[in-house]
C-alpha positions as a Python dict, from the first residue, in 0.01 Angstrom:
ca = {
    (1, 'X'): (0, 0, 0),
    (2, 'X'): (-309, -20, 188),
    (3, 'X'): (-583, 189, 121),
    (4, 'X'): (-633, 520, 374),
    (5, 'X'): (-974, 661, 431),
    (6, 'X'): (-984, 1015, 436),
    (7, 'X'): (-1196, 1234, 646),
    (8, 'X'): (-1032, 1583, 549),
    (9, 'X'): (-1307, 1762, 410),
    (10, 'X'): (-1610, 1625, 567),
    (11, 'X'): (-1716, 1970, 741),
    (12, 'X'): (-1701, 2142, 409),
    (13, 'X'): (-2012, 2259, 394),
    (14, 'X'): (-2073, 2126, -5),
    (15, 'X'): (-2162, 1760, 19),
    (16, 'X'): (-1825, 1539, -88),
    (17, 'X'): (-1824, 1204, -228),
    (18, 'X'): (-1663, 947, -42),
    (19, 'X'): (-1342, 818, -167),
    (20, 'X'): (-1012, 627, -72),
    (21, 'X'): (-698, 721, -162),
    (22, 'X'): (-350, 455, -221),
    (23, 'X'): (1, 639, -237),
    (24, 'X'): (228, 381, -475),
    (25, 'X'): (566, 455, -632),
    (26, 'X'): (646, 382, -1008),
    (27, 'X'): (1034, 310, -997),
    (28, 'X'): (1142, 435, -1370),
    (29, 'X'): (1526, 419, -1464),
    (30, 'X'): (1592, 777, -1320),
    (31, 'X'): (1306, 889, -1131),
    (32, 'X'): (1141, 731, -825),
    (33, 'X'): (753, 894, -948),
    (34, 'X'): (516, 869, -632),
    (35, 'X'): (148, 874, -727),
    (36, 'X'): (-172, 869, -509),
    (37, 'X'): (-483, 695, -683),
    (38, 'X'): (-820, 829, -530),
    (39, 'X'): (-1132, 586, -601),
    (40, 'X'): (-1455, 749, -530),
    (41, 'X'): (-1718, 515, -385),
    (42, 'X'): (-2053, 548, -552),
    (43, 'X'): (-1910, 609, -863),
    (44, 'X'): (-2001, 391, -1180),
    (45, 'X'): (-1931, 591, -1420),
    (46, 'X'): (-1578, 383, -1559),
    (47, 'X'): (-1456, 735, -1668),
    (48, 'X'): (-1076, 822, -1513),
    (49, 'X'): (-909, 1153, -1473),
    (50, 'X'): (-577, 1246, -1403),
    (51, 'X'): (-501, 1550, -1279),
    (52, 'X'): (-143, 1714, -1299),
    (53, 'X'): (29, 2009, -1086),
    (54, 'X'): (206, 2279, -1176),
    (55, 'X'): (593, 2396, -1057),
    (56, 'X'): (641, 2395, -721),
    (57, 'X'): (367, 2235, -559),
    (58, 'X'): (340, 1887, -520),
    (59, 'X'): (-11, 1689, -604),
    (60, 'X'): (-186, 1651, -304),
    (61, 'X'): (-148, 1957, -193),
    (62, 'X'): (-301, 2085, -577),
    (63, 'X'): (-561, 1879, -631),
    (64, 'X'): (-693, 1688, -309),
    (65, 'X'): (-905, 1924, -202),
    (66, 'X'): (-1078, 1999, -576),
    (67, 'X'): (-1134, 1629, -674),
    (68, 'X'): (-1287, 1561, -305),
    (69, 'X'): (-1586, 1768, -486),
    (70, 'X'): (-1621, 1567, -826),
    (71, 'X'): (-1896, 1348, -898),
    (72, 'X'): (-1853, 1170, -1249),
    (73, 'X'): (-1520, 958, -1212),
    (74, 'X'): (-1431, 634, -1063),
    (75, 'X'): (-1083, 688, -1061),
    (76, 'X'): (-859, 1031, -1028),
    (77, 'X'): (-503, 953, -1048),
    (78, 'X'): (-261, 1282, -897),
    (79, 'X'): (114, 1203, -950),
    (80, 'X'): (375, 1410, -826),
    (81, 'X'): (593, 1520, -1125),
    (82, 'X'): (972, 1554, -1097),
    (83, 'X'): (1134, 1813, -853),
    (84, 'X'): (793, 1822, -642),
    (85, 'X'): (650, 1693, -346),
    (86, 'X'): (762, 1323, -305),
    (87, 'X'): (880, 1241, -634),
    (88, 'X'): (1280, 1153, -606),
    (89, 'X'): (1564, 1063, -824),
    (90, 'X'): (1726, 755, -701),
    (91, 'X'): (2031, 931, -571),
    (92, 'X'): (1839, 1206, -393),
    (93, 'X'): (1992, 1512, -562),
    (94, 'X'): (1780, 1725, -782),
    (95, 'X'): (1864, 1777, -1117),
    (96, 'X'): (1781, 1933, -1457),
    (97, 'X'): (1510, 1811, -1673),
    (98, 'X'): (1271, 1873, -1971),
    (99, 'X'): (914, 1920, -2015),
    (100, 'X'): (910, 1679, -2276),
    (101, 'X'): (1090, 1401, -1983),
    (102, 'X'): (765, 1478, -1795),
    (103, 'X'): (512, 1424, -2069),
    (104, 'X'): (740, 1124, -2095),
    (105, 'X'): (649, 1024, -1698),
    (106, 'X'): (342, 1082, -1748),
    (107, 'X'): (301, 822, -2115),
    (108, 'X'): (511, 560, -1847),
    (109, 'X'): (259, 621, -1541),
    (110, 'X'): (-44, 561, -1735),
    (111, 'X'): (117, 273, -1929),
    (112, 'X'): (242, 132, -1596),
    (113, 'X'): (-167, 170, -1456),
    (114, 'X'): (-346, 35, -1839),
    (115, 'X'): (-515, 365, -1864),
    (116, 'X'): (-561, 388, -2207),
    (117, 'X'): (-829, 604, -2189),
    (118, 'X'): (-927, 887, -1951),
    (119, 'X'): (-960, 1296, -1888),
    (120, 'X'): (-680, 1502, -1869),
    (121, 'X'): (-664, 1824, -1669),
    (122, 'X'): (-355, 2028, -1554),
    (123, 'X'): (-270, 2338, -1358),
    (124, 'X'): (-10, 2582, -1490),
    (125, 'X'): (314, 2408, -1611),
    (126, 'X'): (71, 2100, -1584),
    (127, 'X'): (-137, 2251, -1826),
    (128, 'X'): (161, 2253, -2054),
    (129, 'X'): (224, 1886, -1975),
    (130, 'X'): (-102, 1797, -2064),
    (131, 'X'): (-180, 1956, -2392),
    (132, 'X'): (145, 1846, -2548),
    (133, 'X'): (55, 1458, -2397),
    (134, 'X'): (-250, 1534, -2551),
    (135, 'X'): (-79, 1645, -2887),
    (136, 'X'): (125, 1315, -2869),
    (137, 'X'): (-197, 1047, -2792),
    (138, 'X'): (-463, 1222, -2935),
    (139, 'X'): (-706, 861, -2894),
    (140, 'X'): (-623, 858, -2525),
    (141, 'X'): (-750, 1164, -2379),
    (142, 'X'): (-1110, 1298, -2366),
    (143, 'X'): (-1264, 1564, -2202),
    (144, 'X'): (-982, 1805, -2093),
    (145, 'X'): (-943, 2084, -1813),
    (146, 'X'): (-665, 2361, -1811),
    (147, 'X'): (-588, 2634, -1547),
    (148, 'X'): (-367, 2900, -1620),
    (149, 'X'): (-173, 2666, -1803),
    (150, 'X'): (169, 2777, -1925),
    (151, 'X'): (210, 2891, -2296),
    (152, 'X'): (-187, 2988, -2271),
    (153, 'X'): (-10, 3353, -2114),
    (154, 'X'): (-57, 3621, -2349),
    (155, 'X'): (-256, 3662, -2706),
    (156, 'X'): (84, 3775, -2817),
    (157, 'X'): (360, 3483, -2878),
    (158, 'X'): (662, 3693, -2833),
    (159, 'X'): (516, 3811, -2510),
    (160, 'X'): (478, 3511, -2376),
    (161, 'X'): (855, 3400, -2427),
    (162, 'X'): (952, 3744, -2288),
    (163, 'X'): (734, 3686, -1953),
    (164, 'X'): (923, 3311, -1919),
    (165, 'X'): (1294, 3469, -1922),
    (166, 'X'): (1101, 3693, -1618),
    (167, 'X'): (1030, 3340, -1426),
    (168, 'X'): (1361, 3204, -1497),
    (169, 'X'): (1528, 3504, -1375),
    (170, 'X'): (1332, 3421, -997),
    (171, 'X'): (1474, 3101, -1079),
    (172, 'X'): (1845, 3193, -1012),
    (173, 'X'): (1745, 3332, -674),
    (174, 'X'): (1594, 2986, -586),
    (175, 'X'): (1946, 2795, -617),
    (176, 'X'): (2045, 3046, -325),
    (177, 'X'): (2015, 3106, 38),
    (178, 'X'): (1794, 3387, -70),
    (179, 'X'): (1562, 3175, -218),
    (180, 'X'): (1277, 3354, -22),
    (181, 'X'): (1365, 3678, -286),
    (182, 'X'): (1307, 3439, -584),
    (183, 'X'): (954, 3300, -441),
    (184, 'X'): (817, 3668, -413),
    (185, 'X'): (1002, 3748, -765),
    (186, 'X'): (768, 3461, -950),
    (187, 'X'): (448, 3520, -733),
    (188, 'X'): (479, 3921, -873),
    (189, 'X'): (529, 3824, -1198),
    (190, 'X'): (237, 3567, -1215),
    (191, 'X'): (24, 3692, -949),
    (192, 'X'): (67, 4072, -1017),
    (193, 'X'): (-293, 4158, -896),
    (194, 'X'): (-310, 3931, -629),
    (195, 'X'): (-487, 4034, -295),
    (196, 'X'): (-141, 3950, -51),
    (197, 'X'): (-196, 3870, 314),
    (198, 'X'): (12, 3781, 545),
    (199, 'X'): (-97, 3479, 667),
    (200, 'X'): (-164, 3362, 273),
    (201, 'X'): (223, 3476, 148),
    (202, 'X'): (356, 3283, 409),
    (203, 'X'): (157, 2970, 300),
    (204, 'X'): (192, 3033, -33),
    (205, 'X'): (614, 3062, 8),
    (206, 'X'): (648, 2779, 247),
    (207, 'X'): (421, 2553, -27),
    (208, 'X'): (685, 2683, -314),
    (209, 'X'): (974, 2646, -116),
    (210, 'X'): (958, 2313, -21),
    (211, 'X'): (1178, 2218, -296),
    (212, 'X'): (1317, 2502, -419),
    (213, 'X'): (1543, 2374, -626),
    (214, 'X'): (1302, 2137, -799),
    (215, 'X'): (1115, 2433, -835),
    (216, 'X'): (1351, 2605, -1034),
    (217, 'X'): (1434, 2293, -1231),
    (218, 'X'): (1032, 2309, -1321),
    (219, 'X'): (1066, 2677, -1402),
    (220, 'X'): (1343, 2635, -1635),
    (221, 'X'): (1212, 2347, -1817),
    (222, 'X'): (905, 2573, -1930),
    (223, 'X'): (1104, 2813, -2041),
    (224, 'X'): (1329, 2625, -2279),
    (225, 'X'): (1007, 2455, -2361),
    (226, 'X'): (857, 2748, -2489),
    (227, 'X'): (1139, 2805, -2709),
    (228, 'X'): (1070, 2563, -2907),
    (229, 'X'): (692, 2497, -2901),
    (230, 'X'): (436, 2578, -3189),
    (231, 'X'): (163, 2687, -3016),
    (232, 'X'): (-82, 2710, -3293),
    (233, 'X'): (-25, 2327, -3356),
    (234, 'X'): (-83, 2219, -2955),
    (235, 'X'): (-405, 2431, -2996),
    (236, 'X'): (-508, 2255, -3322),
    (237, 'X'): (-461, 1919, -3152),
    (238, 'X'): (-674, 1964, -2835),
    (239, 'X'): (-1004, 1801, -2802),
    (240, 'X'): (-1283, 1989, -2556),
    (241, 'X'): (-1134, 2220, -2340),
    (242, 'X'): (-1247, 2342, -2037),
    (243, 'X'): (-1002, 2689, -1933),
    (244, 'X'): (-1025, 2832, -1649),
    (245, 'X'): (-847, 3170, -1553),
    (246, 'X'): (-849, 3354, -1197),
    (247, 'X'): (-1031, 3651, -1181),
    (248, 'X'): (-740, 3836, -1059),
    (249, 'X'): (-524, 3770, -1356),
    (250, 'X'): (-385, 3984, -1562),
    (251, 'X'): (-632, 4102, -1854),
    (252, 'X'): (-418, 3987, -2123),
    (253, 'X'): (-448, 3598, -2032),
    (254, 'X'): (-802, 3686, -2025),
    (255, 'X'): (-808, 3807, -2339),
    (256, 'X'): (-653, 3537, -2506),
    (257, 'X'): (-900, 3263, -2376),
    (258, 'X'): (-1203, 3467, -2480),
    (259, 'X'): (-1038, 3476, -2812),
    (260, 'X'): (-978, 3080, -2791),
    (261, 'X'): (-1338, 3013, -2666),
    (262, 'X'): (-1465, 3288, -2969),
    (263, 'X'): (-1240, 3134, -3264),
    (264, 'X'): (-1239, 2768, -3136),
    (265, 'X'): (-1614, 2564, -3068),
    (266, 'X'): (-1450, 2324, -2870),
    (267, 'X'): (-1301, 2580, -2614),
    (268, 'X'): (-1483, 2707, -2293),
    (269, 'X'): (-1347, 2961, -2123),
    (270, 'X'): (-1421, 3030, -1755),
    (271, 'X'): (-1340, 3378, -1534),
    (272, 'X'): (-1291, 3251, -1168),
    (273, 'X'): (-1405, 3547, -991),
    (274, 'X'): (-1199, 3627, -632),
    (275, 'X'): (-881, 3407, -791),
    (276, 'X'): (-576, 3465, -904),
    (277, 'X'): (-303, 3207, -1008),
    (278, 'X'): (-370, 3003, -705),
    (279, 'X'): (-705, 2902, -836),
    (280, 'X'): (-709, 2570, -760),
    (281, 'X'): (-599, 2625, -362),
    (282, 'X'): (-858, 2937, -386),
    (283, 'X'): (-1187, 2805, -517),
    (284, 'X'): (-1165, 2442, -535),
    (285, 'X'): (-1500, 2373, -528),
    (286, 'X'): (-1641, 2579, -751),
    (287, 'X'): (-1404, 2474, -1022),
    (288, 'X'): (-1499, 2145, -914),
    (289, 'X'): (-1884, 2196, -999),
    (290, 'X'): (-1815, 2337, -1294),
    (291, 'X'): (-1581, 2051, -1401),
    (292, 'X'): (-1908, 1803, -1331),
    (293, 'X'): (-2096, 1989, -1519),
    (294, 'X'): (-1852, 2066, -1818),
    (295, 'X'): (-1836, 1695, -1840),
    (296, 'X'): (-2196, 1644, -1823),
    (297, 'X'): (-2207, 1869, -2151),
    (298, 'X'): (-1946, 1690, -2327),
    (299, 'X'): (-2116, 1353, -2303),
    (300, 'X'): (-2441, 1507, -2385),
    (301, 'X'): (-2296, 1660, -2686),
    (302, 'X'): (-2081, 1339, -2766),
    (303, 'X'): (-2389, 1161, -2738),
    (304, 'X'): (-2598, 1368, -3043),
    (305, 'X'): (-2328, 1310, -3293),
    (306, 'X'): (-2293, 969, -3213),
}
C-alpha cells in the first residue's frame, strides 16, 4: 500500500517530526493482523520500536498521536492485536483467544518484517504482551516502555488476581445489549479516581465499544493469563524499563513501581501527573519526551559498559 502523508498534528504546538505512515495486513492461518508502519523522516538513528495497545482500543487510535512526538527511531511499527480495531479473523466472527496467541502474533509480525532487533513498549494488556515477548526473546528487545501494564496492578499478587475476576465480571455485560453497563463497570474499576466529563465518557465508551466483544475476548484472556503467570520471573527477565503510571491511579499501583524502581536498577518509574489509565490519549507528549530522553540514557549508559 502506498505510503499516506499525515498532517494530523501539525498545529500541536510541540514541534513533530515528519513521518509517513503504510497500513499492510499480515494474513496468518487464523487471524487477518493489520499493522501500520510509521517511518520518521530525518531519522538515522536504525533503532525500531514497536508499540502495542491495550484491550479495547485499537493502535492508531493508542499510539499515533504519542509517537508523532518521538525523535530517536526510524521505524515505529503499531499493529492492531486481535479483537481490536481492524484486525479480523478470516470468517469475521470474534472469538476467544489467549494472551500467549498474541505474544505469538506479535513473534510472527516481527518475523514476517526481519526485525530482529528493536524497543518494545506496551500500554496495559500490551504491557503484558510485551514483557512476556520479552521473557521469551530476551536478545531481541532493548530499551523497553510500560504503561499501566497489566499484572504490574498491585504490590500484592493475590490482589491483583482478585481485581482481574472484577474486569471479567464487566466482561459478561459486554456480550450484551447492555454493553454500555459493562464499559462504565471496567472504567470504575481501573479508573476509580478518574476526573469524568461528559464529553470525555462518551469518547472514552464509544473508543471501547467499538468492538465490544473483542474487548471482552481481550479482558478475559488477561485474566486467565494471570492465573497462571509467575510474576517474579517476567520481572527477572526484563531489560531497562521505563514505567509509567497516571497520576490519578490508584496508590497501590503506585506503590508497587516505586518499589520496582527502589529494588530493581534497571527500573524507572514515572508519576504522570493529571492522568489516569488513559495516559497515553491524556498526555501523549509528555510521555513522548520522556521516552526520548529515557532512551537517550540507556545508550549513554550502554555506551560506559561497553
Amino acid at each position: 500500500m502506498a505510503s499516506r502523508k499525515s498532517n494530523l498534528w501539525n498545529l500541536c504546538e510541540m514541534k513533530a517530526p515528519h513521518y509517513t505512515v503504510d497500513q499492510r495486513t499480515l494474513n496468518l492461518s487464523d487471524q487477518q493482523l493489520v499493522y501500520r508502519l510509521y517511518k520518521h523522516a530525518g531519522v538515522s538513528s536504525g533503532r525500531r520500536l514497536v508499540l502495542v495497545h491495550g484491550a479495547g482500543v485499537g493502535g492508531r487510535d493508542t499510539w499515533e498521536m504519542l509517537q508523532s512526538f518521538l525523535t530517536h527511531w526510524d521505524e515505529i511499527l503499531v499493529p492492531d492485536m486481535r479483537g481490536t480495531g481492524d484486525t479480523r479473523y478470516p470468517d469475521g466472527l470474534e472469538h476467544e483467544f489467549s494472551v500467549q496467541q498474541l505474544v505469538a502474533d506479535l513473534n510472527a509480525l516481527v518475523d514476517h518484517l526481519g526485525w530482529w532487533q528493536f524497543d518494545l513498549g506496551g500500554y496495559s494488556l500490551g504491557g503484558m504482551v510485551c514483557m512476556l515477548f520479552k521473557q521469551q526473546h530476551p536478545d531481541r528487545v532493548g530499551k523497553q516502555y510500560l504503561l499501566e501494564s497489566a499484572a504490574l496492578d498491585r504490590p500484592d499478587w493475590r490482589s491483583t488476581v482478585t481485581l482481574r475476576e472484577r474486569y471479567s465480571d464487566a466482561a459478561v455485560h459486554l456480550r450484551t445489549a447492555n454493553r454500555e453497563a459493562g464499559i462504565r463497570q471496567f472504567l470504575d474499576t481501573i479508573s476509580p479516581n478518574r476526573r469524568i466529563t461528559e464529553q470525555t465518557e462518551r469518547l472514552t465508551i464509544a473508543r471501547l465499544g467499538y468492538r465490544p466483544e473483542g474487548f471482552a475476548n481481550a479482558l478475559d484472556a488477561v485474566t486467565k493469563g494471570i492465573r497462571d503467570l509467575d510474576r517474579e520471573a517476567i520481572l527477572a527477565a526484563q531489560g531497562d524499563v521505563s514505567s509509567f503510571i497516571g497520576g490519578q491511579s490508584v496508590e497501590l499501583m503506585h506503590q508497587l513501581h516505586m518499589h520496582l524502581a527502589d529494588g530493581m536498577p534497571n527500573w524507572h518509574y514515572f508519576h504522570v501527573a493529571g492522568t489516569d489509565h488513559s495516559l497515553p490519549f491524556q498526555k501523549p507528549r509528555q510521555i513522548a519526551r520522556i521516552m526520548n530522553a529515557e532512551l537517550e540514557r540507556y545508550l549513554s549508559q550502554r555506551n560506559k559498559t561497553a
